[in-house]
JSON list of C-alpha atoms in Angstrom, two decimals:
[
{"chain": "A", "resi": 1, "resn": "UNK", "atom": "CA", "xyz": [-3.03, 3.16, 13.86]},
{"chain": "A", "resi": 2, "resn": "UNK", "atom": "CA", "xyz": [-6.75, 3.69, 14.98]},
{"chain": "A", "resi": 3, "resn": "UNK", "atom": "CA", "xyz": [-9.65, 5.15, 12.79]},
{"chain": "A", "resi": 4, "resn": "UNK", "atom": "CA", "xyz": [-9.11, 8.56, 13.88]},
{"chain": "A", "resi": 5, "resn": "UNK", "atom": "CA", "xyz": [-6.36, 9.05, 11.33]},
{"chain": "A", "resi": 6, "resn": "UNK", "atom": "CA", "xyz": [-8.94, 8.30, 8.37]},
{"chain": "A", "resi": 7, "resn": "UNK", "atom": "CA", "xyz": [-11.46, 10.92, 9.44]},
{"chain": "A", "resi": 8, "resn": "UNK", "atom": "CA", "xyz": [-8.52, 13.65, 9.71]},
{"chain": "A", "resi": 9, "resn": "UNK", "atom": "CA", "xyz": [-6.91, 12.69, 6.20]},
{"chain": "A", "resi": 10, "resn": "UNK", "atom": "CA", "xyz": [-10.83, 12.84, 4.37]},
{"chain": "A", "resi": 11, "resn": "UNK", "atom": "CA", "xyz": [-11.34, 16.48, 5.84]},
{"chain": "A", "resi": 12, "resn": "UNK", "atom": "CA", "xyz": [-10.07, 18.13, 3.27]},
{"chain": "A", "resi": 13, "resn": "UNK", "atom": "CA", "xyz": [-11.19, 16.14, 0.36]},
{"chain": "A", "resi": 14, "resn": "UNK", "atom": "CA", "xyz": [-14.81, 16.99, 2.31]},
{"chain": "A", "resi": 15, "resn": "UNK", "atom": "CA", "xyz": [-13.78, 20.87, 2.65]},
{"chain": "A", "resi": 16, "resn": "UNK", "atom": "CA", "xyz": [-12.94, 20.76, -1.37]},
{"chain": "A", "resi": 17, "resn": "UNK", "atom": "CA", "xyz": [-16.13, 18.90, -2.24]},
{"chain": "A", "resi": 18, "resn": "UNK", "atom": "CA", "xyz": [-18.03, 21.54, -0.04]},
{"chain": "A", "resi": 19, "resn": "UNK", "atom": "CA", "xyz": [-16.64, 24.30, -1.65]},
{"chain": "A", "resi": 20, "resn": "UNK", "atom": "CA", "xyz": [-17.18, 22.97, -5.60]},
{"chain": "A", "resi": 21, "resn": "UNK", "atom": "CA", "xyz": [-20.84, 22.88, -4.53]},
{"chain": "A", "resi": 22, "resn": "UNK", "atom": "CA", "xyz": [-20.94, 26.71, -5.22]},
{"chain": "A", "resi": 23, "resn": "UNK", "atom": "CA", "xyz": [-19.39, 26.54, -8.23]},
{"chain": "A", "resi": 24, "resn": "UNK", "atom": "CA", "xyz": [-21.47, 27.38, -10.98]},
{"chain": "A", "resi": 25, "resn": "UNK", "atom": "CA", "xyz": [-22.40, 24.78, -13.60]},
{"chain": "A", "resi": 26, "resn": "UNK", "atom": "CA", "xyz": [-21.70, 25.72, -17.02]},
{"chain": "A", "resi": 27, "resn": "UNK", "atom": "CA", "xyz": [-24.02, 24.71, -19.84]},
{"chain": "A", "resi": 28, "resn": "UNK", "atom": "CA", "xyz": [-23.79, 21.44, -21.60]},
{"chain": "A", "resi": 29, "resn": "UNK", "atom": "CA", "xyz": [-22.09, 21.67, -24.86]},
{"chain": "A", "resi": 30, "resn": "UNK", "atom": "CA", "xyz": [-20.31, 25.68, -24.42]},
{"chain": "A", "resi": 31, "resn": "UNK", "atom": "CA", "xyz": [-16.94, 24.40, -24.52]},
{"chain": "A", "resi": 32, "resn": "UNK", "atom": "CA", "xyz": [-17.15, 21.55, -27.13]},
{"chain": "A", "resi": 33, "resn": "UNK", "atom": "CA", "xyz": [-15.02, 22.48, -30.07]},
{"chain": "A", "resi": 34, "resn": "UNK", "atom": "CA", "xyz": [-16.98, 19.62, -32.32]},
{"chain": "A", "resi": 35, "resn": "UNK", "atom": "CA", "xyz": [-20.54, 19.86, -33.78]},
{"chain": "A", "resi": 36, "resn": "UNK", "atom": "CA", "xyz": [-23.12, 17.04, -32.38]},
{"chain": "A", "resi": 37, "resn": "UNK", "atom": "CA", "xyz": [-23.28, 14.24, -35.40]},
{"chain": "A", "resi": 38, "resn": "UNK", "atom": "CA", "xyz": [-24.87, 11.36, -34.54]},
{"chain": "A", "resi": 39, "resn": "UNK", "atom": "CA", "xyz": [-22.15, 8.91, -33.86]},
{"chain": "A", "resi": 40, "resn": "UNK", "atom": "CA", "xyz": [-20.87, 11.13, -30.83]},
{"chain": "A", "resi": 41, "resn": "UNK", "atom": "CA", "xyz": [-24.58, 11.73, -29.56]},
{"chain": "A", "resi": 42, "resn": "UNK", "atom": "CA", "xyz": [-26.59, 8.33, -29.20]},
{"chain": "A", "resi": 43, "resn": "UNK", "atom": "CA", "xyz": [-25.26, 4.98, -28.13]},
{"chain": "A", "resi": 44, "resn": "UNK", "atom": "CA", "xyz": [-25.94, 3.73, -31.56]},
{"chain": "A", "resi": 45, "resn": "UNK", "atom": "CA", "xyz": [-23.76, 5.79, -33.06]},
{"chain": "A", "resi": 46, "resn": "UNK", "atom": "CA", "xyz": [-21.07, 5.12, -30.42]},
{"chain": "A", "resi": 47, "resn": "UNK", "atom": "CA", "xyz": [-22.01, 1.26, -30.86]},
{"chain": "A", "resi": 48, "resn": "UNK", "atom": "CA", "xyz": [-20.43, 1.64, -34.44]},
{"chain": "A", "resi": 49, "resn": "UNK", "atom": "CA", "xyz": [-17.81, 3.97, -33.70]},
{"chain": "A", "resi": 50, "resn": "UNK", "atom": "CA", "xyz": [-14.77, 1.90, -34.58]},
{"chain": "A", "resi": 51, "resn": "UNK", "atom": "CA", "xyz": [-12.64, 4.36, -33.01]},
{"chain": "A", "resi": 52, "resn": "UNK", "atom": "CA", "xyz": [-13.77, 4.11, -29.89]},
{"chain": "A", "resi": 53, "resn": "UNK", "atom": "CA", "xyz": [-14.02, -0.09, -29.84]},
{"chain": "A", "resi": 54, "resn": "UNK", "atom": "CA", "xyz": [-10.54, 0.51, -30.89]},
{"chain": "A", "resi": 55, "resn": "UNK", "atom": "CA", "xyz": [-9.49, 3.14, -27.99]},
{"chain": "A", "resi": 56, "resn": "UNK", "atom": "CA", "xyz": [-11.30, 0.83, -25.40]},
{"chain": "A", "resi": 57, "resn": "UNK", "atom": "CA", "xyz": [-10.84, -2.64, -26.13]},
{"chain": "A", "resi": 58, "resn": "UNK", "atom": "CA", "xyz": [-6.74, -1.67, -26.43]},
{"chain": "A", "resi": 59, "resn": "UNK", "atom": "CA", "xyz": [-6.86, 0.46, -23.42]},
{"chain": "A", "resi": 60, "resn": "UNK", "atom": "CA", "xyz": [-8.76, -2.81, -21.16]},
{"chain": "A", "resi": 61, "resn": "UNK", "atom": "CA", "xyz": [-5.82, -4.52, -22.89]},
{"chain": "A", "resi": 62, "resn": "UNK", "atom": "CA", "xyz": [-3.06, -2.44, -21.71]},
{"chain": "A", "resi": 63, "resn": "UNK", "atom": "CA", "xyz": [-4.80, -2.04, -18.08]},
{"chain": "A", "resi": 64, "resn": "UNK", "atom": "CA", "xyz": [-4.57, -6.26, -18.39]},
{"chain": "A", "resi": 65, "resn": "UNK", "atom": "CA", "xyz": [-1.17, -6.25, -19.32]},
{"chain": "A", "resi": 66, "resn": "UNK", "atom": "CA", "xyz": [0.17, -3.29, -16.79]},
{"chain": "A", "resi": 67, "resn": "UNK", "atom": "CA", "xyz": [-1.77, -5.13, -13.78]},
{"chain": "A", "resi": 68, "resn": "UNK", "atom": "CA", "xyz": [-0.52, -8.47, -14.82]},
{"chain": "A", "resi": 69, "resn": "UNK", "atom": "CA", "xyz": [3.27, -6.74, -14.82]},
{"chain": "A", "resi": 70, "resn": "UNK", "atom": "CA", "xyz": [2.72, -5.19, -11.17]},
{"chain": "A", "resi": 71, "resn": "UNK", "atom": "CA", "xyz": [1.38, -7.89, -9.65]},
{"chain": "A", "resi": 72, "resn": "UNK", "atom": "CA", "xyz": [3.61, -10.72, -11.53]},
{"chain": "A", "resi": 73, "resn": "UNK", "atom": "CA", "xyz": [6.52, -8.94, -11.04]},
{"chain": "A", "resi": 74, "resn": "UNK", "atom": "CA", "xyz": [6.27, -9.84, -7.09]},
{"chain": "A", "resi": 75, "resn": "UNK", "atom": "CA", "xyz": [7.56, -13.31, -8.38]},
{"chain": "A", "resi": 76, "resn": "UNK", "atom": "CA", "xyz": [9.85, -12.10, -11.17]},
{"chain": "A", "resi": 77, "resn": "UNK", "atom": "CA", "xyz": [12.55, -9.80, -9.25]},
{"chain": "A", "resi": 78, "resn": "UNK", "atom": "CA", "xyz": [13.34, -11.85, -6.52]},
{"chain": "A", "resi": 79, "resn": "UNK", "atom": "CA", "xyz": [13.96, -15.12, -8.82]},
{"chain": "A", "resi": 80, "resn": "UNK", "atom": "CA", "xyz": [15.51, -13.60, -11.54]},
{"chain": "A", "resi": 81, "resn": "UNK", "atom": "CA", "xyz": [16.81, -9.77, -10.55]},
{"chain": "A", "resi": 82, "resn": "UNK", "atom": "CA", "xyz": [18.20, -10.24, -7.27]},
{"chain": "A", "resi": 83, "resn": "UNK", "atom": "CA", "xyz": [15.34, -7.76, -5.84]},
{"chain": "A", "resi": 84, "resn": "UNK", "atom": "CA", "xyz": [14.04, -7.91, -2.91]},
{"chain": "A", "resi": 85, "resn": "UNK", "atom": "CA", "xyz": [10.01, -7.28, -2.05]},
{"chain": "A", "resi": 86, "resn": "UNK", "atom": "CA", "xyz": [10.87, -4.00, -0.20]},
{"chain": "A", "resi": 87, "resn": "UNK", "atom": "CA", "xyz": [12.67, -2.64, -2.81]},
{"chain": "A", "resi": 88, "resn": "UNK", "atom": "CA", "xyz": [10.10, -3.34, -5.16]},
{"chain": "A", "resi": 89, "resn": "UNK", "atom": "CA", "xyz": [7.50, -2.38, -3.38]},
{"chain": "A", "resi": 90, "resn": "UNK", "atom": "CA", "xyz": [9.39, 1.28, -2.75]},
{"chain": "A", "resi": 91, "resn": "UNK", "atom": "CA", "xyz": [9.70, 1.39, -7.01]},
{"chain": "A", "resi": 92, "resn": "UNK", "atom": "CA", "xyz": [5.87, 0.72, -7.50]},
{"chain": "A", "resi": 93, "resn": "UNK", "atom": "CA", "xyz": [5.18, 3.26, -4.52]},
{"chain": "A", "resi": 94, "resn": "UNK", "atom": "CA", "xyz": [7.24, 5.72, -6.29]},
{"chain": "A", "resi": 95, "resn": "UNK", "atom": "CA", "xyz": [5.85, 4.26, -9.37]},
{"chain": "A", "resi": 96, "resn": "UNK", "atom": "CA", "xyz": [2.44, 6.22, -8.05]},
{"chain": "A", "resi": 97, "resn": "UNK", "atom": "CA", "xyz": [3.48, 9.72, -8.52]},
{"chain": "A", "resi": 98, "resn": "UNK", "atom": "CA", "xyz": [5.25, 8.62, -12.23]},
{"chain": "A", "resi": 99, "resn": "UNK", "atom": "CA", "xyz": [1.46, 7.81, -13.21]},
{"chain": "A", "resi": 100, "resn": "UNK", "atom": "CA", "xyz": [0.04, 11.18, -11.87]},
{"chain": "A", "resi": 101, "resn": "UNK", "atom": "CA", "xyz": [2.74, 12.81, -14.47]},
{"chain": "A", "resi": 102, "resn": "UNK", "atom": "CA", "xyz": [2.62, 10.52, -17.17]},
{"chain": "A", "resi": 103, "resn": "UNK", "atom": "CA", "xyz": [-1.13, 10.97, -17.87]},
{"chain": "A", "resi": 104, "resn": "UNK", "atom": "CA", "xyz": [-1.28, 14.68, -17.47]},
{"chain": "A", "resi": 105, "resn": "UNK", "atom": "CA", "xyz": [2.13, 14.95, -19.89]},
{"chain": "A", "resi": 106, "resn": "UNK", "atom": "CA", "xyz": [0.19, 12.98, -22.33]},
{"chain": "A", "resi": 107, "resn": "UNK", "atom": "CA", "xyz": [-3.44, 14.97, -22.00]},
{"chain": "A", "resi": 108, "resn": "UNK", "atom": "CA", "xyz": [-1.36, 18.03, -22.21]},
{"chain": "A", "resi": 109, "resn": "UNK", "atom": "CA", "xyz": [0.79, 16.90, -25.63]},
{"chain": "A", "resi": 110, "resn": "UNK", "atom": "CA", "xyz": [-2.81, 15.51, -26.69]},
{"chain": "A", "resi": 111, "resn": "UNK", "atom": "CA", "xyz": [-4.52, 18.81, -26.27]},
{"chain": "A", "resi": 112, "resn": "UNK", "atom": "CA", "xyz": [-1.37, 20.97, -27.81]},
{"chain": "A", "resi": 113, "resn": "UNK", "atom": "CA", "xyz": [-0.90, 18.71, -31.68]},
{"chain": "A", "resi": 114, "resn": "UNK", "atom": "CA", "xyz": [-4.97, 18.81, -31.31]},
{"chain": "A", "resi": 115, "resn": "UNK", "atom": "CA", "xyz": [-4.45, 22.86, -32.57]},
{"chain": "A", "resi": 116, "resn": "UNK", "atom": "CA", "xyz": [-2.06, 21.08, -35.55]},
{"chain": "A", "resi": 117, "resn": "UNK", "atom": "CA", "xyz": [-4.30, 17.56, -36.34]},
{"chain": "A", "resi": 118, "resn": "UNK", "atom": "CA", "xyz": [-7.09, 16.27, -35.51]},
{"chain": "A", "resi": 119, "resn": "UNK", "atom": "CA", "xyz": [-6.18, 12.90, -34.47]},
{"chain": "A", "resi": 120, "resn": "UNK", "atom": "CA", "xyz": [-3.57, 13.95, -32.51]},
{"chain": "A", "resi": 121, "resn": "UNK", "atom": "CA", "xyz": [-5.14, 11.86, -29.15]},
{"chain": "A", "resi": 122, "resn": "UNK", "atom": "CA", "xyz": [-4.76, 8.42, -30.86]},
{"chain": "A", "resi": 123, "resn": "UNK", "atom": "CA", "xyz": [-1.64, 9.71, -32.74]},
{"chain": "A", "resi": 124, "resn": "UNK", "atom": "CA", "xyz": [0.27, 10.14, -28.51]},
{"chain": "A", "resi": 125, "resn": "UNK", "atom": "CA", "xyz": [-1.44, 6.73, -28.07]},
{"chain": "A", "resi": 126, "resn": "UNK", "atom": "CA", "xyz": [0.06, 5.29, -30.48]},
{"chain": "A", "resi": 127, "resn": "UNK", "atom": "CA", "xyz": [3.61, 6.69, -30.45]},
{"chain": "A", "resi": 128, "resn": "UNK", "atom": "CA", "xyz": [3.90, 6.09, -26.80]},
{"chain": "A", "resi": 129, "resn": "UNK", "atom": "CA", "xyz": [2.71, 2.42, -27.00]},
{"chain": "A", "resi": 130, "resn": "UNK", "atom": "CA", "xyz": [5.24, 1.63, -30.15]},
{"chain": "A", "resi": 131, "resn": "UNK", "atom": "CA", "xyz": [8.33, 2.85, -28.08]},
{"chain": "A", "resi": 132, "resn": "UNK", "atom": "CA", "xyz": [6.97, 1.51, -24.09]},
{"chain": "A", "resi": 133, "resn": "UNK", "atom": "CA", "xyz": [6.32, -1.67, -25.80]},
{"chain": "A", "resi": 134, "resn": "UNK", "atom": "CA", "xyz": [10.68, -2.09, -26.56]},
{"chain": "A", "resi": 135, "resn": "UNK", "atom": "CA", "xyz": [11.11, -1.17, -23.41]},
{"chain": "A", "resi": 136, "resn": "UNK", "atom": "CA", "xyz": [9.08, -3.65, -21.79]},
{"chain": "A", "resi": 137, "resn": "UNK", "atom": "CA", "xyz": [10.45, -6.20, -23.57]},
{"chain": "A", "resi": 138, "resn": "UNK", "atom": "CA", "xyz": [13.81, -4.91, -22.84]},
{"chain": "A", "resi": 139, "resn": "UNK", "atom": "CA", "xyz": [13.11, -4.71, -18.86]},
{"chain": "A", "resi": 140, "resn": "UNK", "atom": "CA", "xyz": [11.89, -8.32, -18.99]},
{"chain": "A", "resi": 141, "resn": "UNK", "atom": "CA", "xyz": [15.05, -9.58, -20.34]},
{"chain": "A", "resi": 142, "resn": "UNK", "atom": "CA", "xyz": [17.98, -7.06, -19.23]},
{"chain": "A", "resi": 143, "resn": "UNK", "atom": "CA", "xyz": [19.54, -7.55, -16.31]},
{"chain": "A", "resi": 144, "resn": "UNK", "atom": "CA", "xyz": [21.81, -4.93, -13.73]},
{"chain": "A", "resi": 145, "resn": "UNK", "atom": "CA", "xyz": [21.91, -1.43, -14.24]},
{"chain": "A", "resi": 146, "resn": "UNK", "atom": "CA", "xyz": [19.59, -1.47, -17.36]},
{"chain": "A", "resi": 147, "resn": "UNK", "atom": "CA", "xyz": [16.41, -2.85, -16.29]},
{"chain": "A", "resi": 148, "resn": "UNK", "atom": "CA", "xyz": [15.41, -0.65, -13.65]},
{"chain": "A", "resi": 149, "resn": "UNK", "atom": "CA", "xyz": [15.68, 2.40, -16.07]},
{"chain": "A", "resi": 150, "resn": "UNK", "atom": "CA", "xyz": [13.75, 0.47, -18.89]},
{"chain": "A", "resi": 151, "resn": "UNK", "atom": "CA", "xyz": [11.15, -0.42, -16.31]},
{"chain": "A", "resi": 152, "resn": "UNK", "atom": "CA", "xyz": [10.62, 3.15, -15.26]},
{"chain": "A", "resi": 153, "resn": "UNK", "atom": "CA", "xyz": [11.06, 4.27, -18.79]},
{"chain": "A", "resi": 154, "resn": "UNK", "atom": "CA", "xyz": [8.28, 1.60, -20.33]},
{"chain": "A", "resi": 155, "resn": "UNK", "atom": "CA", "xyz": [5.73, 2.90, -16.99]},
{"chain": "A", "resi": 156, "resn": "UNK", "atom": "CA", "xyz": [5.68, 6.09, -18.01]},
{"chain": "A", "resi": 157, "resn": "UNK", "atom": "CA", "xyz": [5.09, 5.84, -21.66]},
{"chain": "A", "resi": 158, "resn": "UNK", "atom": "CA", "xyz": [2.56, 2.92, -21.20]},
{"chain": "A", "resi": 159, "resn": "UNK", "atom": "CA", "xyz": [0.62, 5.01, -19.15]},
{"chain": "A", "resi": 160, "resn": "UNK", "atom": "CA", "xyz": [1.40, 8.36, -21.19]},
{"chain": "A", "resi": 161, "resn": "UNK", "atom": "CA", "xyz": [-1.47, 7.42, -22.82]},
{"chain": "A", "resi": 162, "resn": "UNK", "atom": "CA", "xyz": [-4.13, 6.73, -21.03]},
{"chain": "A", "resi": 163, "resn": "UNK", "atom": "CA", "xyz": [-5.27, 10.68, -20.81]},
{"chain": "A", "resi": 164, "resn": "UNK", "atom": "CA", "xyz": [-5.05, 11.42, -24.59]},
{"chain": "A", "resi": 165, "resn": "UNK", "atom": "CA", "xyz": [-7.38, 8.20, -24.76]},
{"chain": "A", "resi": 166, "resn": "UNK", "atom": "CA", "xyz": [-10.14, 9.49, -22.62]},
{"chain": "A", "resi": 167, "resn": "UNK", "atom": "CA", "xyz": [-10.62, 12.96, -23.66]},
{"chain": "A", "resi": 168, "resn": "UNK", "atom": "CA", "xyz": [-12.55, 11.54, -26.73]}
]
């Protein structure tokens, strides 16, 4: 395959782009739904915001963890699951789109208990990490028709999280 492929597949990314240059910026602040306080306006008060140390130093975790799974599990399935590499590779390829939904399901449950409580981001978090966790653990040590289910179960509530996480 030669370069001319890349500068056909970026065209319209660059027609988009072009076109969100004439969008109007709105103001900063309109749409925020909290008052400024000084914990969520200098770098001081984010410096002692133990909710966001919290939110970041388990999310750099979990990215840890979920990279360490991906890339270990190259040796994993073919030792111990009877998998080859091209059928792995096709479930982490298909793994892509699973992501895509996984985060937008879980900024979209985020933003609808938000209306209900107000720690409804962390509260997605957390319930999706407490049951993808089992699963995990589950994948790692089942074997035939169970693991691949578990594994594809445990993705998308391990990364269910990551967009309630970030809109804070």
């Amino acid at each position: 395959m030669d370069g001319g492929f890349l500068y056909v597949a970026a065209a319209p990314g660059f027609l988009l782009a072009l076109a969100i240059l004439f969008i109007p910026e709105p103001e900063p602040g309109q749409f925020d739904s909290l008052e400024q306080t000084p914990e969520r306006s200098s770098l001081g008060g984010l410096a002692t915001n133990p909710a966001f140390w919290t939110a970041t130093l388990g999310m750099a975790m979990m990215t840890f963890a979920l990279g360490d799974c991906r890339f270990g599990c190259r040796h994993f399935f073919p030792k111990h699951a009877d998998y080859s590499c091209s059928r792995q590779t096709c479930l982490w390829r298909n793994h892509r789109g699973g992501r895509t939904v996984a985060s937008l399901a879980g900024g979209w449950l985020g933003d609808y208990l938000l209306r209900r409580n107000q720690s409804a981001y962390y509260s997605v978090s957390a319930v999706s990490m407490a049951l993808g966790v089992p699963l995990m653990i589950l994948a790692l040590f089942a074997r035939g028709p169970v693991m691949l289910p578990a594994i594809a179960a445990a993705a998308f509530l391990l990364l269910f999280n990551t967009s309630p996480l970030t809109r804070r």
